[in-house]
Amino acid sequence: MLSFCLLAFYQLPAQAEKPAYDAVNPFIGTGEDGHTFPGAAVPFGMVQLSPDTQIRPFKQSYKWAAGYRYEDHSILGFSHTHFSGTGHSDLGDVLIQPISGEVRLEPGEPGTGYASRFRHETEQAQPGYYAVTLDEYRVRAELSATERVGVHRYSFAAGQEASLLIDLRSSIYNYPGKVLWSRIRLRTDGTITGMRETRGWAPGRQLYFALRCSQPLSGHEFLDREPVPQEYKGFPPPGAGSADVPSIEGRGLIAVLHFGRIGRPLVVKVALSPVSEDHAIANLDSEVPGFDFDAVRASARRSWERQLARMNIRATEPMRENLYTALYHALMAPTTSMDIDGSYRGPDNQVHKAVGFHFVSTFSLWDTYRAEQPLMTLLQPESRTVDVIRSLLESRRYSPFGILPVWQLQGLETWCMIGYHAVPEIADAYMKGIRGYDAGEALSAMVASARYAPYGHLADYMQLGYVPVDRDAEGASKTVEYAFDDWAIARVAQAMGRKDIASEFEKRSSNWRNVFDSKAGFIRPRLSNGSYREPFDPERSGVDSGFTEGNAWQYSWYQPHDEGGLVRALGGDAQLVAKLDATFDAIVDPKKYADVEDIAGMIGQYIHGNEPSHHLAYLYNYAGAPWRTQERLKQIVDTQYKPSPEGLAGNDDLGQMSAWLLFTAMGFYPVAPASNEYVIGRPFADEITLTLPNGKLFHIVAEQLSDTNPYVGSVRLNGRPLKRGFLRHEEILGGGELRFVMSSQPDKSWATLPNARPFSLTPYR
Amino acid sequence: MLSFCLLAFYQLPAQAEKPAYDAVNPFIGTGEDGHTFPGAAVPFGMVQLSPDTQIRPFKQSYKWAAGYRYEDHSILGFSHTHFSGTGHSDLGDVLIQPISGEVRLEPGEPGTGYASRFRHETEQAQPGYYAVTLDEYRVRAELSATERVGVHRYSFAAGQEASLLIDLRSSIYNYPGKVLWSRIRLRTDGTITGMRETRGWAPGRQLYFALRCSQPLSGHEFLDREPVPQEYKGFPPPGAGSADVPSIEGRGLIAVLHFGRIGRPLVVKVALSPVSEDHAIANLDSEVPGFDFDAVRASARRSWERQLARMNIRATEPMRENLYTALYHALMAPTTSMDIDGSYRGPDNQVHKAVGFHFVSTFSLWDTYRAEQPLMTLLQPESRTVDVIRSLLESRRYSPFGILPVWQLQGLETWCMIGYHAVPEIADAYMKGIRGYDAGEALSAMVASARYAPYGHLADYMQLGYVPVDRDAEGASKTVEYAFDDWAIARVAQAMGRKDIASEFEKRSSNWRNVFDSKAGFIRPRLSNGSYREPFDPERSGVDSGFTEGNAWQYSWYQPHDEGGLVRALGGDAQLVAKLDATFDAIVDPKKYADVEDIAGMIGQYIHGNEPSHHLAYLYNYAGAPWRTQERLKQIVDTQYKPSPEGLAGNDDLGQMSAWLLFTAMGFYPVAPASNEYVIGRPFADEITLTLPNGKLFHIVAEQLSDTNPYVGSVRLNGRPLKRGFLRHEEILGGGELRFVMSSQPDKSWATLPNARPFSLTPYR
């Protein structure tokens, strides 16, 4: 009866609050270093349709990793694939620009190229919907999407000739030669199909498309703007020389579709397929049979509302906007990467069929294993996590290297970043009791990935116990991350009763100590001869520093499974606190890192804009100083998240930055995924209700939350004081209430109770 | 009873004769301009495995169109795809060189590159088998094949390290940039799979392969010899930098497989697939499950013996060698272009499935419609012709242009040569009563191809009645060939009762007259304003001459369906004879054509080495002078065919040169395919017995055949004098005997009988 009342109470939204859907602001992160895009997609959609404001040469592309950049004033067109928040990029497939009047054929600024000026005041962005006015062409452009189909509605200037320009050369992170081959074809029924194959982040990626318009063409031009090589003059197809050929192939293709003067808005639908043009047509037919833009938009809205409803948030308006937008961004990837019939392209670039699951890709695993994927185990149906795991396992089955994905897009491996972090994603799910895949295969796949000698100097790691910096310029970072992944394997092996494997990987999991120099008090780059490299500058980052997108200040405290070991290595709690303080309070010359990509959002040497720092604030808890965690969290949240385009301090990284905020706002964080424990921090929302995969509700309440009450005064779980600094996964899954009472003063007694410290103080129990 | 005796008699081979199989000399045509290859294939096989002696830069490639050239002294390796006798080229896929000892990684002459010297005396070539000793490496190399699998047996020098070099860059008609993308991968079971995509004759062609060796690798190297573009440094895969990676992709790939010192011969089997690596594996498993080279060779031999048995030939030894080799060459294409499961790649470069037929490609239609495909209607089961027609029709169904193939390879269109000569191939079969495809679709496809305005200036042709040379540099040739194809459509439409279509195309079939200048007595390039282009030089050929690989001397007599019209246009029989004599007896400065590809085998202005002349000798018959045909045929056969590498006067063109000889040797020739008539010439074999598709036998006997009896003294069909100069297709199909008695003097009375002249004197009856 009590729980019924609670339920009824928690489900009542506060009167003044906007619906969750309206609280999402897709522009958050589109400026500065967020690298998100404002365009239209459904949750985890294959199509993520969004404006591209610049296509810069490869070396200058970092700031345009999502295609769109809030600071820009012109739009090149709308392309169908984007990454949400990456720090390297690709995609921008099938760029379409609607044009009234004269059609310029080359990209470039308004007046000389086909880009159009636009003003932010004409923009509207909601989950699954984006609109803007292209001032140059007086076109109102609206975008929406289904899982595999982008739907455009273009209202052209009255009395002007309406055209669409399709540029198959356009690409994010472009460079001369990136397009290996492309085709475009007008079929007799008016459908346009085509493909392109690119040598980008994932080399040899093929993407197929099918496009239909709500109105018949009055004419078309298919052009190859990259001349056939001098050496080879092929035999020209019929009509070569004129542009209205039914089909063209080459490496520099554009198409112009003409519609004449049209009184009604033009609806354009574009389906993608990783497999073939015919599959793209099947996807199109299946998902968007008609031309009802409003119906597609309404359906996209419903999809988002269903997903956003899993987290019912009461908070200040800015925080609520931050949180719902974070939830929106957390639901962007991994993306669907299979056709309606289950066909997908695997890491061998061959076509396979997903049977009994949904093949997904866009695995930014170095980022997402930390908080994004653990969050999904709380917010998504279990089947979603099973899809992720089965996609990882099948990818490994078809990997020419026989290992799990590292950074995979559209089924293809990019080998970006370090670690074998598919391991902790799988292990986290397994330890949480999620099943629905071959667990034996999962363990084999994890072990195979961790033992694959040619990968990331694992040979050295297995032989020496660390990755020496004289053989691998990122050796120190790799050593600590491998050690964590190894621990995750040991956990699973232990749970499965595979003691041999558990013992091997437990041993490996302490390898972080092999690069921890107790004298210096830092993880240090170590040479293959056993000595540490001299000189040592913990501030040194970048090429050959020993570290990946960071330095010793960020990586030295990365042993999430063994922070007790760190405390001992440093000499005690006080030393850890001192080190953490030194990290956060370091005086850093920002110029020193101005040119280093991915280092952004700096608080001293704490770099919130990049993942290696993400657990740092929670580490004070391990030293028995949770109030310091609480202070640091406030410092981070206050400075690193804003409900504005420049509101993300660093790359959102497919939701990891967002997932950090969502966990943190709930008052706990998965410092060590696969531990089944969440470290208590402090909440940032008055109330959050999770609808769990099992249908139960878990309420997090923060009483007396305010700027002047930054500390946790007390915590109760289901009415009883929580006498430890962490929460167990099964406690959340059981449903109930976690109630914080915030205070102007920390409750130091609560935090220093015996057994208050999280799991990893005693890692091998 | 009589027929039984005859049958028994004819089936006895002459005592001294070699078996047909041994009479084939695959070296015929491998020297000079024949462009055949000596390697191993089964009839119409997808794999045609043969040595490549040079890979020249594109512009110098003509002489190496078949990869092998008898004049060369070094072999680069053995590749799996070749054209038999083309004048333009591509292919040479998956080149393998077996190497003892040190492995050089680049092509090039022995000592600097991986090519090896060889001597012809070590070569052995038989249908389905080729062997040679690579002197450089002391390797005995033997090749055989099934339909989709090439099988190699390499006996390495004792005590030396044995290796295979696979060069995926190597290609016939190569140029920088031709390889768009390629992959190679070592699977855990030891299978090597890969693909390459090239921009060659057929742009964007993908070919997949799977390779297995009879002995395990002792090591391997996968290398990319074409550096990644400066602009884009991707993230390297595991093991990058070392060569023993399990997988590599790029544009400049080679692989080296090491076997150590092996005592036994190494058997290597390589399956191809146009669809995928997995399909290549399925093809491999299905066709060559083991490593029994001798069994594969024996099976290939049996396939050839079955095919060669359809023509039982008694002749002088050199002529018999010429004829069986011609038959061998006539059975090289169209090639199988689908996987074991029927999957194939169509002209849209998408994967389709052949249901109820065998998808074939390598359609050199400009050549083969003349005699090669008509010959197949006599020598192959009807199902084979049905496969050809259904492949043409399905190709049209999936053609982005909606028309029948022009020059198709591996399912992809090249747009090489002129005309819509799929039409006469289909029409010839239809008129001969061959069914088993959708006849209505066949007519639609023919009509669509003939009406497709953007193709080959058909718009002008349909408007003006000819293709004007000021718009199309090959206008005169196109006009006469279109007119013939139109007549073929009219024939089929008439037979189907489609009078509207018949009437439209009958009208079009007389269009050759629109470019025939009666005053000059030649087909002449005509301008769009209606006047003939001045000046006119009937000897002018090459670029902008108005003619395709020829001049007015060859094309002026090309109206096979209306030679009666030609006689009238010229003024009478005597004028035609005079023109033909002028053609054959012209004094030509050979230097004038020395640099023109495809002009070879000249007798005056008669160019036996190229197709437009092929019917000329038979035209004397139409002027009532068959003895002149007989004389000219002797002149041609004596000078243009020899049982030696340089024995073909010009490109064999996928069997057309060979088919000409086979028909001519039988004493008749299909001047106008689709007429169901064969014009009588004179035989060159003492006896030829055809086993017809319906199982009946047709015997052609030449009594008293000798050099001193060059004329036909009499002809009897089934014992009764043949009182006309042509034979009907149904007369052959009925079985029986065509008996020539050769004579030192012509029987002029026989030839000048009323109704003796072939069909096309009265084309519209």
PDB file of N, CA, C and O in Angstrom, chain A residues 282-326:
ATOM      1  N   ALA A 282      14.127  -2.261 -50.078  1.00  0.00           N
ATOM      2  CA  ALA A 282      13.278  -3.029 -49.144  1.00  0.00           C
ATOM      3  C   ALA A 282      13.132  -2.288 -47.815  1.00  0.00           C
ATOM      4  O   ALA A 282      12.036  -2.243 -47.235  1.00  0.00           O
ATOM      5  N   ASN A 283      14.209  -1.703 -47.329  1.00  0.00           N
ATOM      6  CA  ASN A 283      14.133  -0.917 -46.092  1.00  0.00           C
ATOM      7  C   ASN A 283      13.185   0.268 -46.258  1.00  0.00           C
ATOM      8  O   ASN A 283      12.385   0.574 -45.366  1.00  0.00           O
ATOM      9  N   LEU A 284      13.284   0.901 -47.419  1.00  0.00           N
ATOM     10  CA  LEU A 284      12.429   2.054 -47.703  1.00  0.00           C
ATOM     11  C   LEU A 284      10.966   1.644 -47.719  1.00  0.00           C
ATOM     12  O   LEU A 284      10.115   2.250 -47.052  1.00  0.00           O
ATOM     13  N   ASP A 285      10.689   0.603 -48.484  1.00  0.00           N
ATOM     14  CA  ASP A 285       9.300   0.143 -48.606  1.00  0.00           C
ATOM     15  C   ASP A 285       8.740  -0.259 -47.249  1.00  0.00           C
ATOM     16  O   ASP A 285       7.569  -0.021 -46.950  1.00  0.00           O
ATOM     17  N   SER A 286       9.572  -0.878 -46.459  1.00  0.00           N
ATOM     18  CA  SER A 286       9.087  -1.407 -45.199  1.00  0.00           C
ATOM     19  C   SER A 286       8.822  -0.314 -44.174  1.00  0.00           C
ATOM     20  O   SER A 286       7.841  -0.355 -43.438  1.00  0.00           O
ATOM     21  N   GLU A 287       9.676   0.682 -44.126  1.00  0.00           N
ATOM     22  CA  GLU A 287       9.565   1.670 -43.049  1.00  0.00           C
ATOM     23  C   GLU A 287       8.771   2.918 -43.415  1.00  0.00           C
ATOM     24  O   GLU A 287       8.109   3.485 -42.560  1.00  0.00           O
ATOM     25  N   VAL A 288       8.877   3.335 -44.660  1.00  0.00           N
ATOM     26  CA  VAL A 288       8.161   4.559 -45.055  1.00  0.00           C
ATOM     27  C   VAL A 288       7.491   4.332 -46.405  1.00  0.00           C
ATOM     28  O   VAL A 288       7.979   4.782 -47.443  1.00  0.00           O
ATOM     29  N   PRO A 289       6.372   3.622 -46.396  1.00  0.00           N
ATOM     30  CA  PRO A 289       5.735   3.322 -47.680  1.00  0.00           C
ATOM     31  C   PRO A 289       5.181   4.570 -48.386  1.00  0.00           C
ATOM     32  O   PRO A 289       5.185   4.637 -49.606  1.00  0.00           O
ATOM     33  N   GLY A 290       4.720   5.550 -47.630  1.00  0.00           N
ATOM     34  CA  GLY A 290       4.115   6.723 -48.260  1.00  0.00           C
ATOM     35  C   GLY A 290       5.007   7.947 -48.208  1.00  0.00           C
ATOM     36  O   GLY A 290       6.226   7.838 -48.079  1.00  0.00           O
ATOM     37  N   PHE A 291       4.392   9.111 -48.283  1.00  0.00           N
ATOM     38  CA  PHE A 291       5.147  10.361 -48.231  1.00  0.00           C
ATOM     39  C   PHE A 291       4.606  11.276 -47.139  1.00  0.00           C
ATOM     40  O   PHE A 291       4.559  12.486 -47.304  1.00  0.00           O
ATOM     41  N   ASP A 292       4.143  10.658 -46.057  1.00  0.00           N
ATOM     42  CA  ASP A 292       3.516  11.449 -45.000  1.00  0.00           C
ATOM     43  C   ASP A 292       4.585  11.871 -43.981  1.00  0.00           C
ATOM     44  O   ASP A 292       4.868  11.164 -43.012  1.00  0.00           O
ATOM     45  N   PHE A 293       5.153  13.034 -44.232  1.00  0.00           N
ATOM     46  CA  PHE A 293       6.226  13.517 -43.360  1.00  0.00           C
ATOM     47  C   PHE A 293       5.754  13.643 -41.919  1.00  0.00           C
ATOM     48  O   PHE A 293       6.458  13.258 -40.983  1.00  0.00           O
ATOM     49  N   ASP A 294       4.559  14.198 -41.749  1.00  0.00           N
ATOM     50  CA  ASP A 294       4.076  14.432 -40.383  1.00  0.00           C
ATOM     51  C   ASP A 294       3.891  13.128 -39.613  1.00  0.00           C
ATOM     52  O   ASP A 294       4.147  13.065 -38.413  1.00  0.00           O
ATOM     53  N   ALA A 295       3.494  12.076 -40.335  1.00  0.00           N
ATOM     54  CA  ALA A 295       3.334  10.783 -39.675  1.00  0.00           C
ATOM     55  C   ALA A 295       4.692  10.241 -39.229  1.00  0.00           C
ATOM     56  O   ALA A 295       4.830   9.687 -38.137  1.00  0.00           O
ATOM     57  N   VAL A 296       5.701  10.397 -40.075  1.00  0.00           N
ATOM     58  CA  VAL A 296       7.051   9.946 -39.708  1.00  0.00           C
ATOM     59  C   VAL A 296       7.536  10.732 -38.495  1.00  0.00           C
ATOM     60  O   VAL A 296       8.078  10.166 -37.540  1.00  0.00           O
ATOM     61  N   ARG A 297       7.312  12.031 -38.528  1.00  0.00           N
ATOM     62  CA  ARG A 297       7.741  12.864 -37.404  1.00  0.00           C
ATOM     63  C   ARG A 297       7.030  12.463 -36.113  1.00  0.00           C
ATOM     64  O   ARG A 297       7.663  12.340 -35.055  1.00  0.00           O
ATOM     65  N   ALA A 298       5.737  12.232 -36.216  1.00  0.00           N
ATOM     66  CA  ALA A 298       4.964  11.853 -35.027  1.00  0.00           C
ATOM     67  C   ALA A 298       5.443  10.508 -34.487  1.00  0.00           C
ATOM     68  O   ALA A 298       5.531  10.301 -33.272  1.00  0.00           O
ATOM     69  N   SER A 299       5.760   9.613 -35.397  1.00  0.00           N
ATOM     70  CA  SER A 299       6.222   8.296 -34.975  1.00  0.00           C
ATOM     71  C   SER A 299       7.589   8.405 -34.307  1.00  0.00           C
ATOM     72  O   SER A 299       7.860   7.737 -33.291  1.00  0.00           O
ATOM     73  N   ALA A 300       8.459   9.224 -34.859  1.00  0.00           N
ATOM     74  CA  ALA A 300       9.777   9.439 -34.243  1.00  0.00           C
ATOM     75  C   ALA A 300       9.593  10.032 -32.847  1.00  0.00           C
ATOM     76  O   ALA A 300      10.254   9.637 -31.884  1.00  0.00           O
ATOM     77  N   ARG A 301       8.670  10.973 -32.744  1.00  0.00           N
ATOM     78  CA  ARG A 301       8.418  11.592 -31.439  1.00  0.00           C
ATOM     79  C   ARG A 301       7.964  10.544 -30.415  1.00  0.00           C
ATOM     80  O   ARG A 301       8.448  10.524 -29.287  1.00  0.00           O
ATOM     81  N   ARG A 302       7.057   9.678 -30.847  1.00  0.00           N
ATOM     82  CA  ARG A 302       6.568   8.633 -29.940  1.00  0.00           C
ATOM     83  C   ARG A 302       7.709   7.723 -29.484  1.00  0.00           C
ATOM     84  O   ARG A 302       7.799   7.348 -28.316  1.00  0.00           O
ATOM     85  N   SER A 303       8.593   7.379 -30.427  1.00  0.00           N
ATOM     86  CA  SER A 303       9.739   6.528 -30.051  1.00  0.00           C
ATOM     87  C   SER A 303      10.564   7.197 -28.957  1.00  0.00           C
ATOM     88  O   SER A 303      10.980   6.558 -27.989  1.00  0.00           O
ATOM     89  N   TRP A 304      10.805   8.470 -29.128  1.00  0.00           N
ATOM     90  CA  TRP A 304      11.617   9.179 -28.139  1.00  0.00           C
ATOM     91  C   TRP A 304      10.883   9.297 -26.804  1.00  0.00           C
ATOM     92  O   TRP A 304      11.491   9.136 -25.742  1.00  0.00           O
ATOM     93  N   GLU A 305       9.598   9.593 -26.886  1.00  0.00           N
ATOM     94  CA  GLU A 305       8.835   9.727 -25.641  1.00  0.00           C
ATOM     95  C   GLU A 305       8.874   8.431 -24.840  1.00  0.00           C
ATOM     96  O   GLU A 305       9.023   8.443 -23.623  1.00  0.00           O
ATOM     97  N   ARG A 306       8.757   7.312 -25.555  1.00  0.00           N
ATOM     98  CA  ARG A 306       8.822   6.023 -24.867  1.00  0.00           C
ATOM     99  C   ARG A 306      10.173   5.844 -24.168  1.00  0.00           C
ATOM    100  O   ARG A 306      10.235   5.380 -23.027  1.00  0.00           O
ATOM    101  N   GLN A 307      11.235   6.210 -24.856  1.00  0.00           N
ATOM    102  CA  GLN A 307      12.573   6.035 -24.270  1.00  0.00           C
ATOM    103  C   GLN A 307      12.803   7.009 -23.121  1.00  0.00           C
ATOM    104  O   GLN A 307      13.359   6.643 -22.078  1.00  0.00           O
ATOM    105  N   LEU A 308      12.399   8.264 -23.316  1.00  0.00           N
ATOM    106  CA  LEU A 308      12.669   9.292 -22.293  1.00  0.00           C
ATOM    107  C   LEU A 308      11.865   9.014 -21.036  1.00  0.00           C
ATOM    108  O   LEU A 308      12.263   9.380 -19.928  1.00  0.00           O
ATOM    109  N   ALA A 309      10.742   8.317 -21.214  1.00  0.00           N
ATOM    110  CA  ALA A 309       9.872   8.040 -20.061  1.00  0.00           C
ATOM    111  C   ALA A 309      10.524   7.080 -19.070  1.00  0.00           C
ATOM    112  O   ALA A 309      10.060   6.948 -17.934  1.00  0.00           O
ATOM    113  N   ARG A 310      11.585   6.433 -19.476  1.00  0.00           N
ATOM    114  CA  ARG A 310      12.252   5.511 -18.553  1.00  0.00           C
ATOM    115  C   ARG A 310      12.970   6.240 -17.426  1.00  0.00           C
ATOM    116  O   ARG A 310      13.392   5.624 -16.450  1.00  0.00           O
ATOM    117  N   MET A 311      13.082   7.542 -17.578  1.00  0.00           N
ATOM    118  CA  MET A 311      13.741   8.331 -16.535  1.00  0.00           C
ATOM    119  C   MET A 311      12.849   9.556 -16.311  1.00  0.00           C
ATOM    120  O   MET A 311      12.741  10.416 -17.181  1.00  0.00           O
ATOM    121  N   ASN A 312      12.196   9.564 -15.175  1.00  0.00           N
ATOM    122  CA  ASN A 312      11.317  10.690 -14.877  1.00  0.00           C
ATOM    123  C   ASN A 312      12.081  11.640 -13.955  1.00  0.00           C
ATOM    124  O   ASN A 312      12.447  11.275 -12.841  1.00  0.00           O
ATOM    125  N   ILE A 313      12.307  12.825 -14.429  1.00  0.00           N
ATOM    126  CA  ILE A 313      13.251  13.723 -13.757  1.00  0.00           C
ATOM    127  C   ILE A 313      12.554  14.984 -13.262  1.00  0.00           C
ATOM    128  O   ILE A 313      11.837  15.655 -14.014  1.00  0.00           O
ATOM    129  N   ARG A 314      12.789  15.289 -11.986  1.00  0.00           N
ATOM    130  CA  ARG A 314      12.374  16.594 -11.460  1.00  0.00           C
ATOM    131  C   ARG A 314      13.662  17.292 -11.029  1.00  0.00           C
ATOM    132  O   ARG A 314      14.464  16.737 -10.280  1.00  0.00           O
ATOM    133  N   ALA A 315      13.826  18.506 -11.529  1.00  0.00           N
ATOM    134  CA  ALA A 315      15.058  19.241 -11.235  1.00  0.00           C
ATOM    135  C   ALA A 315      14.851  20.689 -11.638  1.00  0.00           C
ATOM    136  O   ALA A 315      13.779  21.044 -12.149  1.00  0.00           O
ATOM    137  N   THR A 316      15.856  21.490 -11.392  1.00  0.00           N
ATOM    138  CA  THR A 316      15.762  22.860 -11.900  1.00  0.00           C
ATOM    139  C   THR A 316      15.636  22.774 -13.415  1.00  0.00           C
ATOM    140  O   THR A 316      16.057  21.788 -14.049  1.00  0.00           O
ATOM    141  N   GLU A 317      15.105  23.843 -14.002  1.00  0.00           N
ATOM    142  CA  GLU A 317      14.874  23.770 -15.445  1.00  0.00           C
ATOM    143  C   GLU A 317      16.174  23.566 -16.237  1.00  0.00           C
ATOM    144  O   GLU A 317      16.227  22.695 -17.111  1.00  0.00           O
ATOM    145  N   PRO A 318      17.241  24.293 -15.906  1.00  0.00           N
ATOM    146  CA  PRO A 318      18.482  24.057 -16.660  1.00  0.00           C
ATOM    147  C   PRO A 318      19.007  22.635 -16.472  1.00  0.00           C
ATOM    148  O   PRO A 318      19.442  21.998 -17.423  1.00  0.00           O
ATOM    149  N   MET A 319      18.938  22.135 -15.238  1.00  0.00           N
ATOM    150  CA  MET A 319      19.432  20.779 -14.999  1.00  0.00           C
ATOM    151  C   MET A 319      18.561  19.757 -15.701  1.00  0.00           C
ATOM    152  O   MET A 319      19.055  18.772 -16.265  1.00  0.00           O
ATOM    153  N   ARG A 320      17.275  20.010 -15.685  1.00  0.00           N
ATOM    154  CA  ARG A 320      16.365  19.087 -16.352  1.00  0.00           C
ATOM    155  C   ARG A 320      16.665  19.046 -17.870  1.00  0.00           C
ATOM    156  O   ARG A 320      16.656  17.992 -18.503  1.00  0.00           O
ATOM    157  N   GLU A 321      16.934  20.192 -18.444  1.00  0.00           N
ATOM    158  CA  GLU A 321      17.288  20.260 -19.872  1.00  0.00           C
ATOM    159  C   GLU A 321      18.612  19.525 -20.114  1.00  0.00           C
ATOM    160  O   GLU A 321      18.743  18.748 -21.065  1.00  0.00           O
ATOM    161  N   ASN A 322      19.577  19.755 -19.226  1.00  0.00           N
ATOM    162  CA  ASN A 322      20.846  19.018 -19.333  1.00  0.00           C
ATOM    163  C   ASN A 322      20.610  17.520 -19.269  1.00  0.00           C
ATOM    164  O   ASN A 322      21.185  16.749 -20.044  1.00  0.00           O
ATOM    165  N   LEU A 323      19.767  17.106 -18.323  1.00  0.00           N
ATOM    166  CA  LEU A 323      19.615  15.670 -18.080  1.00  0.00           C
ATOM    167  C   LEU A 323      18.821  14.985 -19.195  1.00  0.00           C
ATOM    168  O   LEU A 323      19.210  13.912 -19.676  1.00  0.00           O
ATOM    169  N   TYR A 324      17.724  15.600 -19.617  1.00  0.00           N
ATOM    170  CA  TYR A 324      16.970  14.949 -20.696  1.00  0.00           C
ATOM    171  C   TYR A 324      17.753  14.953 -22.006  1.00  0.00           C
ATOM    172  O   TYR A 324      17.670  14.010 -22.804  1.00  0.00           O
ATOM    173  N   THR A 325      18.530  16.011 -22.192  1.00  0.00           N
ATOM    174  CA  THR A 325      19.371  16.020 -23.396  1.00  0.00           C
ATOM    175  C   THR A 325      20.464  14.960 -23.276  1.00  0.00           C
ATOM    176  O   THR A 325      20.802  14.275 -24.247  1.00  0.00           O
ATOM    177  N   ALA A 326      20.995  14.812 -22.070  1.00  0.00           N
ATOM    178  CA  ALA A 326      21.994  13.756 -21.856  1.00  0.00           C
ATOM    179  C   ALA A 326      21.381  12.387 -22.137  1.00  0.00           C
ATOM    180  O   ALA A 326      22.001  11.527 -22.782  1.00  0.00           O
TER     181      ALA A 326
END
